[in-house]
C-alpha positions as a printed NumPy array, in Angstrom:
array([[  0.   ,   0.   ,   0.   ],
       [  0.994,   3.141,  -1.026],
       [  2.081,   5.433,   1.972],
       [  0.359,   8.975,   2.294],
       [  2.095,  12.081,   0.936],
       [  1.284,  15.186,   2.626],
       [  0.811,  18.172,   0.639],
       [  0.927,  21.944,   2.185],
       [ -1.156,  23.159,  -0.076],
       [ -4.363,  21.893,  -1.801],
       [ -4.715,  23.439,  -5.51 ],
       [ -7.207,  21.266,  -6.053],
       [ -9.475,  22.251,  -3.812],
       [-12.666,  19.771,  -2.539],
       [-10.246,  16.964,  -3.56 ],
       [ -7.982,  16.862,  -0.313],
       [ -8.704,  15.495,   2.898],
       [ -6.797,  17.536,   6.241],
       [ -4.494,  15.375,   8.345],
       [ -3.87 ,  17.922,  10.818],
       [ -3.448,  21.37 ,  11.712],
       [  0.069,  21.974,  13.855],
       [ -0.408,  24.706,  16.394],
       [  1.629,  27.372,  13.782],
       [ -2.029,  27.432,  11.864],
       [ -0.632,  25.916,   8.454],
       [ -2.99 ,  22.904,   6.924],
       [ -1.552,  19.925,   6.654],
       [ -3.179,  17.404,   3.868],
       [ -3.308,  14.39 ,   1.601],
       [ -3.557,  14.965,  -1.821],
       [ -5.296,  11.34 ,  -3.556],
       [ -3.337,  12.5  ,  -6.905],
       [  0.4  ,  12.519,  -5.762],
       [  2.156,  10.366,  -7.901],
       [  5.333,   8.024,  -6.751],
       [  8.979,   8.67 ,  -7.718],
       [  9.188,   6.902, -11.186],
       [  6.278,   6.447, -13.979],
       [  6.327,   4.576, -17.266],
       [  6.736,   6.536, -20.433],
       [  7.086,   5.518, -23.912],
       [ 10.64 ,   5.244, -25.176],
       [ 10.008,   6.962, -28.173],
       [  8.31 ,   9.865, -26.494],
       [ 10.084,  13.727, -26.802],
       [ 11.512,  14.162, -22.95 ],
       [ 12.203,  18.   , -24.062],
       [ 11.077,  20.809, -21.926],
       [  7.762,  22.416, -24.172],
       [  8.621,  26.226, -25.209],
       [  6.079,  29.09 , -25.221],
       [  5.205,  31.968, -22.687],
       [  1.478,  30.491, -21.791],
       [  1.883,  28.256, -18.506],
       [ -1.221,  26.65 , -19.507],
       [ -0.274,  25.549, -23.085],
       [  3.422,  24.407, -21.688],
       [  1.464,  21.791, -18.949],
       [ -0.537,  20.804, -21.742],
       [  2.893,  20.292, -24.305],
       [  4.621,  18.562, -21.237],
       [  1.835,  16.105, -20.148],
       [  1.576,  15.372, -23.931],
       [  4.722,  14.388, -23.765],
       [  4.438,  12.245, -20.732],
       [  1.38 ,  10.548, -21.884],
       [  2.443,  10.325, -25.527],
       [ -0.772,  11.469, -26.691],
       [ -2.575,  15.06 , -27.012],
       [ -3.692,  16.49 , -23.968],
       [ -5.833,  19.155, -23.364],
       [ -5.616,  19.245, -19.165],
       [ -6.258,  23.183, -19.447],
       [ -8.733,  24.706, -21.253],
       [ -9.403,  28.012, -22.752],
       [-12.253,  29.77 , -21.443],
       [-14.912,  32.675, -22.214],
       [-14.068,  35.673, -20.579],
       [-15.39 ,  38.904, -21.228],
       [-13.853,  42.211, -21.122],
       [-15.162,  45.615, -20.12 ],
       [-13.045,  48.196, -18.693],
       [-13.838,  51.28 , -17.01 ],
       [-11.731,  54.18 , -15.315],
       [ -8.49 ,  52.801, -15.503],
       [ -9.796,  48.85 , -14.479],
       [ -9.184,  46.291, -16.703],
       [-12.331,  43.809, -16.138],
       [-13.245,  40.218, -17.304],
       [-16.508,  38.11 , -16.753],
       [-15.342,  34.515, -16.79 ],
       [-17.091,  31.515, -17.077],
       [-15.565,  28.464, -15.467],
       [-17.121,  25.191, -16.364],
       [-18.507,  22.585, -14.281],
       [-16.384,  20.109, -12.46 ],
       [-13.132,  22.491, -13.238],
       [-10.789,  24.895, -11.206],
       [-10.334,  28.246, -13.4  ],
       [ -7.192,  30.121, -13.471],
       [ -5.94 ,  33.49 , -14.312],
       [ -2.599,  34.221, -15.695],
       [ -1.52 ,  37.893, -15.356],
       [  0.217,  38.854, -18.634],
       [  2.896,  41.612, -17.87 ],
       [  2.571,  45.048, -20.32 ],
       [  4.926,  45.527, -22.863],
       [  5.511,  48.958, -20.54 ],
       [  5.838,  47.092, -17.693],
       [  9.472,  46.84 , -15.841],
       [ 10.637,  44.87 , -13.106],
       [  8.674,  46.943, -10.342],
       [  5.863,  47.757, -12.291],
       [  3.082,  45.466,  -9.965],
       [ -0.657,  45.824, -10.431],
       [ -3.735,  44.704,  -7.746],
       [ -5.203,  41.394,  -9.084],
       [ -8.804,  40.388,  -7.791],
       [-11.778,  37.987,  -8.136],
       [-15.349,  38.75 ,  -7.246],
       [-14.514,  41.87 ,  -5.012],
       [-12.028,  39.823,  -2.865],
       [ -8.82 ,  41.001,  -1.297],
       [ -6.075,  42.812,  -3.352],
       [ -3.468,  40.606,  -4.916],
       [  0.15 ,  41.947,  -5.794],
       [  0.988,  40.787,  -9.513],
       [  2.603,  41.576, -12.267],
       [  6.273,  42.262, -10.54 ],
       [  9.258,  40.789, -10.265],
       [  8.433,  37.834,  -7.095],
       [  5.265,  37.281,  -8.41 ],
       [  3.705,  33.995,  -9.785],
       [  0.84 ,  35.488, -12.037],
       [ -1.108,  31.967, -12.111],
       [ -4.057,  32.868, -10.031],
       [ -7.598,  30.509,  -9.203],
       [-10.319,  31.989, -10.573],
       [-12.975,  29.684,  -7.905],
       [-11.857,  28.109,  -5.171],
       [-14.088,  25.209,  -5.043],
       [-15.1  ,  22.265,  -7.781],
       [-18.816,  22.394,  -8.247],
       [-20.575,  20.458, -10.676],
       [-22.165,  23.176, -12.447],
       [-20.647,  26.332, -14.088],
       [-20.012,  29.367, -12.365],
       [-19.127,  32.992, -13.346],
       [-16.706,  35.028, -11.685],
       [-15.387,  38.666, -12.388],
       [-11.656,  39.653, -12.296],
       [-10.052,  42.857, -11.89 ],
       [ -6.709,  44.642, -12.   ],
       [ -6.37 ,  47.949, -10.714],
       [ -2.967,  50.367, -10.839],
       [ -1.216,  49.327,  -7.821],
       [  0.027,  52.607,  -6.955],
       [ -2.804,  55.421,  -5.76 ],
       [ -2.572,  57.737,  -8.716],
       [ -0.958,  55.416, -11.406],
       [ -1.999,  53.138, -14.63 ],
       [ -2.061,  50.   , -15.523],
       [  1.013,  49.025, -17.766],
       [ -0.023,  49.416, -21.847],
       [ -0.642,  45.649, -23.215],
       [ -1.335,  44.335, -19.885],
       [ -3.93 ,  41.287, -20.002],
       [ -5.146,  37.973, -18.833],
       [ -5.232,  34.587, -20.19 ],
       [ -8.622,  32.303, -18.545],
       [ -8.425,  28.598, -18.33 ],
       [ -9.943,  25.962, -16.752],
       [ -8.184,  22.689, -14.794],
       [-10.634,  19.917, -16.265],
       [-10.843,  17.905, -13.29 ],
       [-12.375,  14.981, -15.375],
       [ -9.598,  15.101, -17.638],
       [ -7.011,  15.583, -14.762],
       [ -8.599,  12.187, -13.312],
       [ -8.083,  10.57 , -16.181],
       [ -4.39 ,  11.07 , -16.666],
       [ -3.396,  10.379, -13.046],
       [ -5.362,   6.891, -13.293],
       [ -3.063,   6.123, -16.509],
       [  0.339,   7.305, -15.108],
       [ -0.674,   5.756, -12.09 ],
       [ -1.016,   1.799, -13.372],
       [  2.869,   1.753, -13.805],
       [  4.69 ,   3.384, -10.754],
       [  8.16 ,   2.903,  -8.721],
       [  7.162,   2.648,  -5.479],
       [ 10.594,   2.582,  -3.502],
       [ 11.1  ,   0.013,  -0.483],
       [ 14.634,   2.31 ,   0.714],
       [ 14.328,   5.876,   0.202],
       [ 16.973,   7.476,   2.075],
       [ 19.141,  10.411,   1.656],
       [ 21.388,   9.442,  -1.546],
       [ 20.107,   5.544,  -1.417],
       [ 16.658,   4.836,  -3.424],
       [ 15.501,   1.289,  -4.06 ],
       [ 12.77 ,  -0.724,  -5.524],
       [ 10.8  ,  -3.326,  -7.169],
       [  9.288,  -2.068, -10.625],
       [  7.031,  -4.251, -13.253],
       [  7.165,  -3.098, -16.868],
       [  4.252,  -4.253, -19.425],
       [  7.065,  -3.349, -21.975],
       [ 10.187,  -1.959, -23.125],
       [  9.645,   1.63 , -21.399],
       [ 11.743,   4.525, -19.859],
       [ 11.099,   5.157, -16.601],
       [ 10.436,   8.99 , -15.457],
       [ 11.786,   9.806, -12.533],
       [ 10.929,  12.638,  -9.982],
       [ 14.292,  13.503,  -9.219],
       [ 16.276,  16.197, -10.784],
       [ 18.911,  15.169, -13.401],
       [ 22.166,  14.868, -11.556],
       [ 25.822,  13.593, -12.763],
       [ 26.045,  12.059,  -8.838],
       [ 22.942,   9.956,  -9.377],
       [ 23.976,   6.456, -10.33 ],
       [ 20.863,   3.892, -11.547],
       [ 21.48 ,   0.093, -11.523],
       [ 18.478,  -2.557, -12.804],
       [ 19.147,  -5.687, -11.044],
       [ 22.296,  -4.543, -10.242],
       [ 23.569,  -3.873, -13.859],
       [ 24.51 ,  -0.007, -14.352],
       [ 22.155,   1.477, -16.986],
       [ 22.606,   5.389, -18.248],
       [ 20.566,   7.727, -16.273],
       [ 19.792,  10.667, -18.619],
       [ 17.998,  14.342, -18.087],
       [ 14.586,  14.995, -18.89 ],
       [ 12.54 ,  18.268, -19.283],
       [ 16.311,  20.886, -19.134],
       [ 17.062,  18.162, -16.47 ],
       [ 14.001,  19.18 , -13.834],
       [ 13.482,  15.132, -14.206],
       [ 15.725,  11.921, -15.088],
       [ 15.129,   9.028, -16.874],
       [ 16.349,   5.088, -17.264],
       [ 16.015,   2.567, -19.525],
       [ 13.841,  -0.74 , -18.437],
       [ 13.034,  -3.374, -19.995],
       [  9.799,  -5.926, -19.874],
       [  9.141,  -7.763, -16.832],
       [ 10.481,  -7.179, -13.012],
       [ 13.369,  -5.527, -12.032],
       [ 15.327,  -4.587,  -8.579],
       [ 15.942,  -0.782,  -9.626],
       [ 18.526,   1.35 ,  -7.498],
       [ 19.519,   4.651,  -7.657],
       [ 22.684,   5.855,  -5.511],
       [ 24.062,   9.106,  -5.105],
       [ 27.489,  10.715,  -4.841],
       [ 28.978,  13.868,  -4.831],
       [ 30.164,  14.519,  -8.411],
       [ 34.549,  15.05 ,  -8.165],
       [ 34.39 ,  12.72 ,  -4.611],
       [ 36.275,  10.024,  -5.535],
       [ 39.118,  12.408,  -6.995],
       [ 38.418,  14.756,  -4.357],
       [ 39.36 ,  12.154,  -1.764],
       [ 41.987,  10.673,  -4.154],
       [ 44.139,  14.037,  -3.807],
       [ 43.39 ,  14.341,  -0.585],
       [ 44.97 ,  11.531,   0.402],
       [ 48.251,  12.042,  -1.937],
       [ 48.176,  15.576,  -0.171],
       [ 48.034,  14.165,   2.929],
       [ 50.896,  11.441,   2.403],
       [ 53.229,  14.18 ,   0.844],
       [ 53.103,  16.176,   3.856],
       [ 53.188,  12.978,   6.091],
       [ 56.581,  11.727,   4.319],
       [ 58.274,  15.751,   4.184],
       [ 57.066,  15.551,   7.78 ],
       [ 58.907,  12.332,   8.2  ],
       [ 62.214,  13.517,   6.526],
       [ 62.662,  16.338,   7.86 ],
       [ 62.491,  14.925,  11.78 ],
       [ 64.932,  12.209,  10.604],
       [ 66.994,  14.592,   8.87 ],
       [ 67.437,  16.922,  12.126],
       [ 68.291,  13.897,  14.321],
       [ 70.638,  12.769,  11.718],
       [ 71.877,  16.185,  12.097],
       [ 72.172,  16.357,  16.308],
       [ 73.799,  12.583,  16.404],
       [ 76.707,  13.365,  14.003],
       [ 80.101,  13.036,  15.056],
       [ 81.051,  15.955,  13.395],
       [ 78.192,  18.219,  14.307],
       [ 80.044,  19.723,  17.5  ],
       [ 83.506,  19.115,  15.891],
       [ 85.873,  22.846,  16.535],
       [ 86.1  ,  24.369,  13.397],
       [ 89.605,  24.663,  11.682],
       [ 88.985,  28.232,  10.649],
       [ 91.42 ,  30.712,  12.178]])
């Protein structure tokens, strides 16, 4: 059985049941869709990191890839704009059974410290648009299984100031049916580890077929992967964010070790150092006791 994964954070809302609440306030809960260290994806898929400045069309490009087929896990959705007095406003429409997003597109205007207030339905002011912000923002923050319409604003940050020329929002929608539907796939063919410890991961993992198994953990040269205890090539994935191996059909032992890249010739010359100044230690004391026991080392000199 699969342990339980906390999460600190639910972005799916509705879908996460609370484990506990420390006495600092934060939530602590399980999230049903975490997914284990390693999943099965076809060999032949692309493991390149998808390009493009919308977030949304990126996590559809990368599940694609995963999943070797066309996604469509976000969703465009109708918004409608009317501004007034400075305020840029939108009327969106989030679908049933989905979690709606906003993503805050910076002005062409727009520097580094150029934030505006992001808000939805009259709620509390939101920062975005600057330099530490995310600009991925929920649109509702509960699942409902009919549609629901929102409105979202962004006001000049400043008292006196404008919103940024070309500044705008992209609307989607999470389709949680969709969503489901994906995590049930990648979920059938999983590396669930026995040993995970710090630099020592190990496990028992059944492929239906020749596959490449995903792995969770950022590409690394100090990661080492064995299958049955055979070394295999552990290669990067997504601008190395992820790693993958090579595994063949049926059941295989699959370890991963890690150590420090330059270790072994780190200690290597570490030791040679450490032996030079051992022996120049060593010669020079015998050299001074040569010196102190010679006969002729308190001999009168024949200088006049």
């Amino acid at each position: 059985m699969q342990p339980r994964r906390p999460s600190l954070h639910a972005a799916v809302y509705g879908q996460f049941s609370q484990i506990e609440t420390p006495s600092n306030g934060a939530s602590i809960s399980y999230n049903p869709y975490a997914l284990s260290l390693g999943i099965s994806v076809d060999a032949n898929n692309s493991l390149a990191i998808p390009n493009g400045g919308n977030p949304f069309e990126r996590q559809n490009a990368l599940f694609s890839a995963i999943t070797g087929s066309t996604v469509e896990l976000y969703q465009k959705i109708d918004a409608t704009q009317h501004d007034a007095d400075g305020r840029l406003s939108w009327t969106v429409n989030v679908p049933a059974n989905s979690i709606g997003y906003a993503y805050v597109v910076r002005g062409e205007t727009a520097g580094s410290y150029s934030p505006v207030s992001f808000s939805v339905d009259g709620g509390p002011l939101i920062k975005e648009g600057w330099r530490f912000s995310n600009n991925v923002r929920e649109v509702n923050s509960q699942i409902v299984e009919s549609a629901t319409t929102h409105t979202v604003n962004i006001d000049p940050f400043y008292e006196g100031g404008a919103v940024p020329a070309g500044t705008g929002c992209l609307f989607y929608a999470l389709n949680m049916d969709e969503f489901a539907r994906i995590h049930d796939s990648l979920s059938q063919a999983q590396l669930v580890p026995s040993v995970f410890e710090d630099g020592h991961v190990c496990g028992i993992y059944t492929a239906a077929r020749d596959t490449t198994l995903l792995l969770s953990i950022p590409y690394d040269k100090g990661w080492q992967a064995r299958v049955d205890g055979s070394e295999v090539p552990i290669s990067p994935a997504f601008d190395k964010g992820m790693s993958s191996i090579p595994v063949s059909t049926g059941s295989h032992t699959i370890e991963l070790t890690y150590r420090s890249p330059g270790f072994t010739a780190g200690l290597l010359l570490t030791l040679v150092g450490c032996g030079t100044m051992a022996f120049i230690g060593i010669w020079t004391v015998r050299r001074r006791r040569r010196n102190e026991t010679s006969p002729t080392a308190n001999a009168p000199s024949l200088r006049s």
